[in-house]
Amino acid sequence: MSATVTRAIPADAAECARVLADAARDRRTVRIRGSGTKSYIGDIAPTDIEIGTSRLAGVIDHEPADLTVTVGAGMRVADVAAVLARAGQFLPLDPPHADEATIGGVIAANSNGVWRARYGAVRDLLIGTRIALADGTVARAGGRVVKNVAGYDLDKVLVGSFGTLGVIVEATFKVLPVPAASDGLVARFVRSADAFAAADAVIRGASRVEACVVERSEGPAWRLAVQARGSAPTVKRAVDDARREVAARQGKSNELGDELGQMRELPARAIDGALVRASLPLAASPAFAETAARLESLAALVADAASGVVRVHLLGDDEAVIRDAEALLLAARVVGGSGRIERRAEQLRSRLSTWPTRPNGDFLMRRIKDSFDPAGILEPGRSAFA
Amino acid sequence: MRGLVALLGREKVLGAREDLLLYEYDGAVDTATPDAVVLPESTADVAALARFCHEHRVPIVPRGAGTGLSGGAIPVEGGVVVSFARMARILEIDVPNLRAVVQPGLINLHLSTAVAPHGLYFVPDPSSQKACTLGGNVAENSGGPHTLAYGVTTNHVTGIEIVLSDGTVLRLGGKAVEDEGYDLVGAFVGSEGTLGLVTEITVKLTPLPEDKRTVMAAFPTMDEASETVSAIIAAGIVPSAIEMMDQLATQAVEASVHAGYPLDAGGILLLEVDGPRDGLDDARARIEKICRDHLASEVRVASGALERERLWAGRKGAFAAMGRLSPDYYVQDGVIPRTRLPDILRLVKDAGVRHRLRVANVFHAGDGNLHPLILFDSRLGPDELERAKAAGLEILTACVEAGGSITGEHGVGMEKNCYMPLQFQPSDLAAMRRLKDAFDPDGLMNPGKIFPTPSRCREFAFASTAR
């Protein structure tokens, strides 16, 4: 570990690959930085080199009628959205850190928002990438067409790889036309069981909603936020259906404001204490949330009812936060889910590891890592299997 | 052979010449005879078999129903074919979690039929869904007409149990949407049996749409049909399926299925919108208008489930119907950006003319996933298949040059592995090879597939046109 960090801002994929090859030769460790919004994830220590992706930006290809877009990985998601909006289209991803997050960072961190109910996650929308590798080569995975099974789906391995295999320099996504109408509701419930039951009814109903999220923050109340987008008749139907499910469970509906944005941005706010992120079988969320609600240090909980991804923010005395975080990770595992400490305050770093247990298949992950990065220079501390 | 019988018992091993003949082909055009066929009944059987083959350095080739269209289940380098016909059970239907856990030999349609009483279905619906298996779907990352809106197999699999080539049994993912670490489930789906043997699959179940509208539109030529597809997408409508058929395909289908397609149309579109009932008629009306604006000679809306089934039976029976036109066909499934459809369809036609072969087209127009069915007659000599393959290669080259792919859902297999350098640079293939070596360092799993092999690919030397 050196005291000074060398910063490299490569202008293209080839230059990026050269930086990596040099680093591998000299055994100098590398961190990859987009906007730096998710630098809290992982058990990271300072590296010798930091590669910035800011010059790997811009729209490379966008043929609106093909419903695909190819962009540089350093481009901000918000800037991609602005370009697409001019063509009446949108990228169906709404990751946290909405203003700053870059495309490469969103892929590397598998960073999803509340829209996956309808459109899927990064893995479902990403159809191609170019990556600079530690051996100095540039490889392409996938392609620019919406359907493609030629060779292995390396894109899937890159999603959530935290830069441990290479630097994503370019990505192609499926996009969609902007829907004609949008509406939603937010409802309050006294009991968590009612909020989750209403959410469950919404996601199983005939209407297809875009977001369906349960939240608990200040006070004992639970909130359910539902958003629908589409043609005017389908949106009206979806909101009417949701309102009926809410009323049937003693909930009180109101018009949707920016609640979904606030729920999505919980990771950005959770600076103190610890943020636990769990991925659960759908039906396990209500009991998990009920468990979380009894914890001494619970500050906020956001549960995506459509995907089973639940985030819990814990605040307070360090000992209580650590105890509660460990209890939640255990609770996630025993129901067949998984979890991580997504974020924690500086003083908790040494006491709360991001990935306290190894995932299944860790030996295969290790082999893949070793084969892409034999010198072990890329993103130390960001491998769940280490 | 004797070792396998001792290991698994006589009733799980086939070795007689007449038995092996049944396993030397699949839905494509290549054949190779296995040294033995094993019919495991459990994961333990599969693991024991893998350990045996690992010890004796024998290749393993997994096989579902043998409906594959790229020679994926053909033992091109010999070895043991593993048929999953006896591992075909639904292990669990988990309605609260919207998941099913199944064995790999389960037939695709049987899953949707079994979960329909719960108002659920399994989305991927390959045209072979009455016969093809979930294990095969996982291997090939199969699609189908309705993947336009709802994704292909990889978007609907959350967990797998696999047996590696050394016999290690591994459970990856589960009922949750994701796990920590690399997405090995995503890496495995679509790996064509080259990374391991899948012995259990956890899939997403999706609530059945409340209702559907199915529209059949007939156009004077394929050009108007193609332009209609672009216009519908440009109008912001995302149908659940947009299928296209040319006149030759229509004639074959009508002769065998009687789906009610007009015989005089140059191109036919089959479109479907589904979802909540509200809004469906609105979407249908907009589609009808766009079709008529593009000179559709006939626009017919299915009046009910029966007529819808009939219209779809025509599409799904199209490959089988080719027997009406020709004793053999060779099908490619290259993909292009949708906007290039009219050019490429003309090129497909020209390729057929140049090689003196008829080509029928029936394909997923909404995805730009072509299926040119190149008709030939192997009784006329080996030259017929050679010309069919030459025409196919020209079409795939054009697809790649248009920014597309050599395969959208049928897989690379042994049929297109020599063509991989058309689409991928050596560095791209090297990255894929790293994944292969991590899962199967000894190269025993389904060898001779996906990656170009020096022995068979010597005559092909392509410079990749990929950007």
Short mmCIF file of N, CA and C in Angstrom, two decimals, chain A residues 238-293:
data_model
loop_
_atom_site.label_atom_id
_atom_site.label_comp_id
_atom_site.label_asym_id
_atom_site.label_seq_id
_atom_site.Cartn_x
_atom_site.Cartn_y
_atom_site.Cartn_z
N ALA A 238 -54.98 0.16 -12.64
CA ALA A 238 -53.99 -0.27 -11.65
C ALA A 238 -54.16 0.49 -10.33
N VAL A 239 -54.37 1.82 -10.43
CA VAL A 239 -54.50 2.62 -9.21
C VAL A 239 -55.82 2.30 -8.50
N ASP A 240 -56.87 2.11 -9.28
CA ASP A 240 -58.16 1.72 -8.67
C ASP A 240 -58.02 0.38 -7.93
N ASP A 241 -57.37 -0.57 -8.58
CA ASP A 241 -57.18 -1.89 -7.95
C ASP A 241 -56.38 -1.76 -6.65
N ALA A 242 -55.30 -0.98 -6.73
CA ALA A 242 -54.45 -0.82 -5.54
C ALA A 242 -55.23 -0.16 -4.41
N ARG A 243 -56.02 0.87 -4.76
CA ARG A 243 -56.80 1.58 -3.74
C ARG A 243 -57.77 0.62 -3.05
N ARG A 244 -58.36 -0.27 -3.84
CA ARG A 244 -59.31 -1.23 -3.28
C ARG A 244 -58.59 -2.19 -2.33
N GLU A 245 -57.42 -2.66 -2.74
CA GLU A 245 -56.67 -3.59 -1.88
C GLU A 245 -56.26 -2.90 -0.57
N VAL A 246 -55.93 -1.64 -0.67
CA VAL A 246 -55.55 -0.86 0.52
C VAL A 246 -56.74 -0.73 1.46
N ALA A 247 -57.89 -0.34 0.89
CA ALA A 247 -59.09 -0.11 1.70
C ALA A 247 -59.54 -1.40 2.38
N ALA A 248 -59.38 -2.53 1.66
CA ALA A 248 -59.81 -3.82 2.22
C ALA A 248 -58.98 -4.20 3.45
N ARG A 249 -57.84 -3.53 3.63
CA ARG A 249 -56.96 -3.86 4.77
C ARG A 249 -56.79 -2.66 5.70
N GLN A 250 -57.82 -1.85 5.78
CA GLN A 250 -57.84 -0.72 6.71
C GLN A 250 -56.69 0.28 6.48
N GLY A 251 -56.26 0.39 5.25
CA GLY A 251 -55.24 1.39 4.95
C GLY A 251 -55.88 2.68 4.48
N LYS A 252 -55.13 3.77 4.56
CA LYS A 252 -55.62 5.06 4.09
C LYS A 252 -54.79 5.50 2.90
N SER A 253 -55.44 5.65 1.72
CA SER A 253 -54.71 6.02 0.51
C SER A 253 -54.62 7.53 0.34
N ASN A 254 -53.48 7.96 -0.18
CA ASN A 254 -53.31 9.36 -0.57
C ASN A 254 -52.63 9.39 -1.92
N GLU A 255 -52.60 10.60 -2.49
CA GLU A 255 -51.93 10.74 -3.77
C GLU A 255 -50.42 10.53 -3.61
N LEU A 256 -49.82 9.94 -4.61
CA LEU A 256 -48.38 9.68 -4.56
C LEU A 256 -47.60 10.96 -4.83
N GLY A 257 -46.70 11.30 -3.90
CA GLY A 257 -45.77 12.40 -4.14
C GLY A 257 -44.41 11.84 -4.52
N ASP A 258 -43.38 12.29 -3.81
CA ASP A 258 -42.04 11.79 -4.12
C ASP A 258 -41.62 10.65 -3.20
N GLU A 259 -42.61 9.98 -2.61
CA GLU A 259 -42.27 8.93 -1.64
C GLU A 259 -41.37 7.85 -2.23
N LEU A 260 -41.65 7.44 -3.46
CA LEU A 260 -40.83 6.36 -4.05
C LEU A 260 -39.38 6.80 -4.21
N GLY A 261 -39.19 8.06 -4.60
CA GLY A 261 -37.83 8.59 -4.71
C GLY A 261 -37.12 8.53 -3.37
N GLN A 262 -37.82 8.92 -2.31
CA GLN A 262 -37.22 8.88 -0.97
C GLN A 262 -36.88 7.45 -0.54
N MET A 263 -37.79 6.54 -0.85
CA MET A 263 -37.55 5.14 -0.48
C MET A 263 -36.34 4.59 -1.23
N ARG A 264 -36.26 4.91 -2.51
CA ARG A 264 -35.15 4.44 -3.34
C ARG A 264 -33.82 4.99 -2.83
N GLU A 265 -33.83 6.21 -2.32
CA GLU A 265 -32.58 6.86 -1.92
C GLU A 265 -32.14 6.54 -0.49
N LEU A 266 -32.77 5.56 0.14
CA LEU A 266 -32.34 5.20 1.50
C LEU A 266 -30.83 4.95 1.58
N PRO A 267 -30.21 4.22 0.63
CA PRO A 267 -28.76 4.00 0.75
C PRO A 267 -27.96 5.30 0.77
N ALA A 268 -28.45 6.31 0.07
CA ALA A 268 -27.71 7.58 0.03
C ALA A 268 -27.79 8.30 1.37
N ARG A 269 -28.89 8.08 2.10
CA ARG A 269 -29.09 8.77 3.38
C ARG A 269 -28.44 8.03 4.55
N ALA A 270 -28.21 6.73 4.37
CA ALA A 270 -27.81 5.91 5.52
C ALA A 270 -26.32 6.05 5.82
N ILE A 271 -25.92 7.27 6.20
CA ILE A 271 -24.50 7.56 6.41
C ILE A 271 -24.02 7.01 7.75
N ASP A 272 -24.85 7.16 8.77
CA ASP A 272 -24.48 6.66 10.10
C ASP A 272 -25.05 5.27 10.32
N GLY A 273 -24.56 4.62 11.36
CA GLY A 273 -25.08 3.30 11.69
C GLY A 273 -24.75 2.30 10.61
N ALA A 274 -25.68 1.40 10.31
CA ALA A 274 -25.43 0.37 9.31
C ALA A 274 -26.66 0.18 8.44
N LEU A 275 -26.42 -0.16 7.18
CA LEU A 275 -27.51 -0.46 6.25
C LEU A 275 -27.37 -1.92 5.82
N VAL A 276 -28.39 -2.72 6.16
CA VAL A 276 -28.39 -4.14 5.77
C VAL A 276 -29.24 -4.29 4.53
N ARG A 277 -28.72 -5.01 3.55
CA ARG A 277 -29.50 -5.27 2.34
C ARG A 277 -29.69 -6.77 2.23
N ALA A 278 -30.94 -7.20 2.15
CA ALA A 278 -31.24 -8.63 2.05
C ALA A 278 -32.04 -8.90 0.80
N SER A 279 -31.79 -10.05 0.18
CA SER A 279 -32.59 -10.51 -0.95
C SER A 279 -33.29 -11.79 -0.50
N LEU A 280 -34.62 -11.75 -0.46
CA LEU A 280 -35.40 -12.82 0.17
C LEU A 280 -36.39 -13.44 -0.80
N PRO A 281 -36.76 -14.70 -0.54
CA PRO A 281 -37.93 -15.21 -1.24
C PRO A 281 -39.11 -14.28 -0.94
N LEU A 282 -39.96 -14.04 -1.94
CA LEU A 282 -41.01 -13.01 -1.79
C LEU A 282 -41.80 -13.12 -0.51
N ALA A 283 -42.24 -14.33 -0.20
CA ALA A 283 -43.16 -14.49 0.93
C ALA A 283 -42.47 -14.34 2.28
N ALA A 284 -41.15 -14.25 2.27
CA ALA A 284 -40.42 -14.12 3.53
C ALA A 284 -40.32 -12.68 4.00
N SER A 285 -40.62 -11.73 3.09
CA SER A 285 -40.44 -10.32 3.45
C SER A 285 -41.26 -9.87 4.66
N PRO A 286 -42.55 -10.22 4.75
CA PRO A 286 -43.34 -9.70 5.89
C PRO A 286 -42.77 -10.10 7.24
N ALA A 287 -42.38 -11.37 7.40
CA ALA A 287 -41.85 -11.81 8.69
C ALA A 287 -40.49 -11.17 8.96
N PHE A 288 -39.70 -11.01 7.91
CA PHE A 288 -38.40 -10.36 8.05
C PHE A 288 -38.58 -8.92 8.51
N ALA A 289 -39.56 -8.23 7.91
CA ALA A 289 -39.83 -6.84 8.28
C ALA A 289 -40.33 -6.76 9.72
N GLU A 290 -41.14 -7.73 10.09
CA GLU A 290 -41.67 -7.78 11.46
C GLU A 290 -40.52 -7.97 12.46
N THR A 291 -39.58 -8.83 12.09
CA THR A 291 -38.38 -9.02 12.92
C THR A 291 -37.61 -7.71 13.04
N ALA A 292 -37.42 -7.05 11.90
CA ALA A 292 -36.66 -5.80 11.90
C ALA A 292 -37.35 -4.74 12.76
N ALA A 293 -38.68 -4.74 12.73
CA ALA A 293 -39.43 -3.72 13.46
C ALA A 293 -39.24 -3.83 14.96
#
